[in-house]
Amino acid sequence: MTEDQRLLLDEAAESLEAAELLLANHFPGFAASRGYHAMFHAAQALLDSLGLSFSSHAATLSAFGREFTKSGKLPADYHRWLLSAQDARLTGDYDATARISPEHAREVLDHARLFIEASRRLLV
């Protein structure tokens, strides 16, 4: 694992820790958003291991699906979790009329934890 990959995984872990605090303090929308960022940073670390880097979230998510789930390095669930978490992030951050339930936020955070753990295993 390179220093850049380690830093991205550290950022992922910090985002997840912040998400847990937000959820515990009754901010599920913001928690889901941080959970998405936890997965996003882990995906960036994985892509970096292939020498890939992207300037947009959409390109990063697309490349992750192509390079890690379509290739069979990770189950397709991981890409679905990332895409679903992005939807929750957009709702939590930008849609003042919609709410993320605590249960939905918990699901995003549980998936983020698994995502980070799998990323660490692949980057050893």
Tab-separated table of C-alpha atoms in Angstrom:
chain	number	residue	atom	x	y	z
A	1	MET	CA	0.000	0.000	0.000
A	2	THR	CA	1.353	3.407	-0.955
A	3	GLU	CA	1.289	6.462	1.282
A	4	ASP	CA	-1.448	8.056	-0.867
A	5	GLN	CA	-3.607	4.937	-0.572
A	6	ARG	CA	-3.073	4.830	3.196
A	7	LEU	CA	-4.079	8.493	3.470
A	8	LEU	CA	-7.232	7.885	1.427
A	9	LEU	CA	-8.167	4.933	3.637
A	10	ASP	CA	-7.493	7.031	6.735
A	11	GLU	CA	-9.822	9.687	5.313
A	12	ALA	CA	-12.412	6.979	4.662
A	13	ALA	CA	-12.167	5.763	8.260
A	14	GLU	CA	-12.454	9.320	9.607
A	15	SER	CA	-15.512	9.953	7.440
A	16	LEU	CA	-17.115	6.807	8.801
A	17	GLU	CA	-16.290	7.813	12.378
A	18	ALA	CA	-17.842	11.238	11.778
A	19	ALA	CA	-20.885	9.567	10.236
A	20	GLU	CA	-21.362	7.437	13.345
A	21	LEU	CA	-21.267	10.569	15.525
A	22	LEU	CA	-23.767	12.323	13.279
A	23	LEU	CA	-26.144	9.368	13.364
A	24	ALA	CA	-25.838	9.026	17.139
A	25	ASN	CA	-26.769	12.711	17.421
A	26	HIS	CA	-29.861	12.373	15.217
A	27	PHE	CA	-28.517	13.726	11.919
A	28	PRO	CA	-29.187	10.769	9.594
A	29	GLY	CA	-28.991	12.747	6.340
A	30	PHE	CA	-25.578	14.132	7.156
A	31	ALA	CA	-24.501	10.709	8.452
A	32	ALA	CA	-25.454	9.068	5.149
A	33	SER	CA	-23.519	11.743	3.278
A	34	ARG	CA	-20.372	11.076	5.329
A	35	GLY	CA	-20.928	7.337	4.834
A	36	TYR	CA	-20.895	7.888	1.091
A	37	HIS	CA	-17.661	9.850	1.373
A	38	ALA	CA	-16.134	6.999	3.366
A	39	MET	CA	-16.858	4.619	0.477
A	40	PHE	CA	-15.784	7.179	-2.105
A	41	HIS	CA	-12.342	7.647	-0.514
A	42	ALA	CA	-11.872	3.888	-0.245
A	43	ALA	CA	-12.801	3.549	-3.931
A	44	GLN	CA	-10.248	6.240	-4.773
A	45	ALA	CA	-7.579	4.268	-2.889
A	46	LEU	CA	-8.433	1.123	-4.810
A	47	LEU	CA	-8.357	2.925	-8.144
A	48	ASP	CA	-5.041	4.513	-7.198
A	49	SER	CA	-3.623	1.001	-6.844
A	50	LEU	CA	-4.263	0.614	-10.577
A	51	GLY	CA	-2.736	4.001	-11.382
A	52	LEU	CA	-6.157	5.561	-11.953
A	53	SER	CA	-7.420	8.903	-10.687
A	54	PHE	CA	-10.465	10.916	-11.701
A	55	SER	CA	-11.624	14.481	-11.160
A	56	SER	CA	-15.335	13.726	-10.818
A	57	HIS	CA	-17.398	11.534	-8.560
A	58	ALA	CA	-19.248	10.074	-11.546
A	59	ALA	CA	-16.028	9.011	-13.275
A	60	THR	CA	-14.697	7.517	-10.051
A	61	LEU	CA	-17.865	5.498	-9.447
A	62	SER	CA	-17.953	4.290	-13.034
A	63	ALA	CA	-14.299	3.247	-12.997
A	64	PHE	CA	-14.763	1.481	-9.659
A	65	GLY	CA	-17.604	-0.582	-11.115
A	66	ARG	CA	-15.595	-1.460	-14.202
A	67	GLU	CA	-12.283	-2.206	-12.488
A	68	PHE	CA	-13.429	-3.873	-9.283
A	69	THR	CA	-16.883	-5.381	-9.657
A	70	LYS	CA	-17.162	-6.226	-13.348
A	71	SER	CA	-13.665	-7.698	-13.143
A	72	GLY	CA	-14.733	-9.873	-10.201
A	73	LYS	CA	-12.257	-8.416	-7.681
A	74	LEU	CA	-15.217	-7.487	-5.465
A	75	PRO	CA	-18.852	-8.633	-5.503
A	76	ALA	CA	-21.282	-6.437	-7.438
A	77	ASP	CA	-22.930	-5.500	-4.125
A	78	TYR	CA	-20.047	-3.093	-3.450
A	79	HIS	CA	-20.784	-1.047	-6.554
A	80	ARG	CA	-24.510	-1.046	-5.745
A	81	TRP	CA	-23.744	0.134	-2.197
A	82	LEU	CA	-21.585	2.956	-3.527
A	83	LEU	CA	-24.242	4.091	-6.001
A	84	SER	CA	-27.009	3.856	-3.395
A	85	ALA	CA	-24.906	5.809	-0.903
A	86	GLN	CA	-24.342	8.498	-3.532
A	87	ASP	CA	-28.119	8.808	-3.925
A	88	ALA	CA	-28.474	9.122	-0.140
A	89	ARG	CA	-25.732	11.753	-0.108
A	90	LEU	CA	-27.491	13.805	-2.767
A	91	THR	CA	-30.760	13.551	-0.838
A	92	GLY	CA	-29.138	14.361	2.498
A	93	ASP	CA	-27.076	17.253	1.190
A	94	TYR	CA	-29.314	18.865	-1.410
A	95	ASP	CA	-32.969	17.881	-1.004
A	96	ALA	CA	-34.472	19.886	1.849
A	97	THR	CA	-37.899	18.305	1.271
A	98	ALA	CA	-36.746	14.670	1.584
A	99	ARG	CA	-35.414	12.947	4.669
A	100	ILE	CA	-33.045	10.034	5.162
A	101	SER	CA	-34.368	7.746	7.877
A	102	PRO	CA	-32.073	6.618	10.671
A	103	GLU	CA	-32.497	3.044	9.411
A	104	HIS	CA	-31.380	4.004	5.908
A	105	ALA	CA	-28.407	5.910	7.295
A	106	ARG	CA	-27.458	2.873	9.429
A	107	GLU	CA	-27.522	0.699	6.314
A	108	VAL	CA	-25.219	3.124	4.470
A	109	LEU	CA	-22.784	3.153	7.400
A	110	ASP	CA	-22.796	-0.628	7.710
A	111	HIS	CA	-22.022	-0.920	4.009
A	112	ALA	CA	-19.298	1.723	4.308
A	113	ARG	CA	-17.631	-0.288	7.070
A	114	LEU	CA	-17.620	-3.427	4.899
A	115	PHE	CA	-16.388	-1.386	1.920
A	116	ILE	CA	-13.424	-0.005	3.871
A	117	GLU	CA	-12.551	-3.425	5.289
A	118	ALA	CA	-12.571	-5.003	1.821
A	119	SER	CA	-10.465	-2.136	0.452
A	120	ARG	CA	-7.868	-2.628	3.181
A	121	ARG	CA	-7.677	-6.361	2.381
A	122	LEU	CA	-7.139	-5.675	-1.323
A	123	LEU	CA	-4.460	-3.049	-0.686
A	124	VAL	CA	-2.263	-5.002	1.722
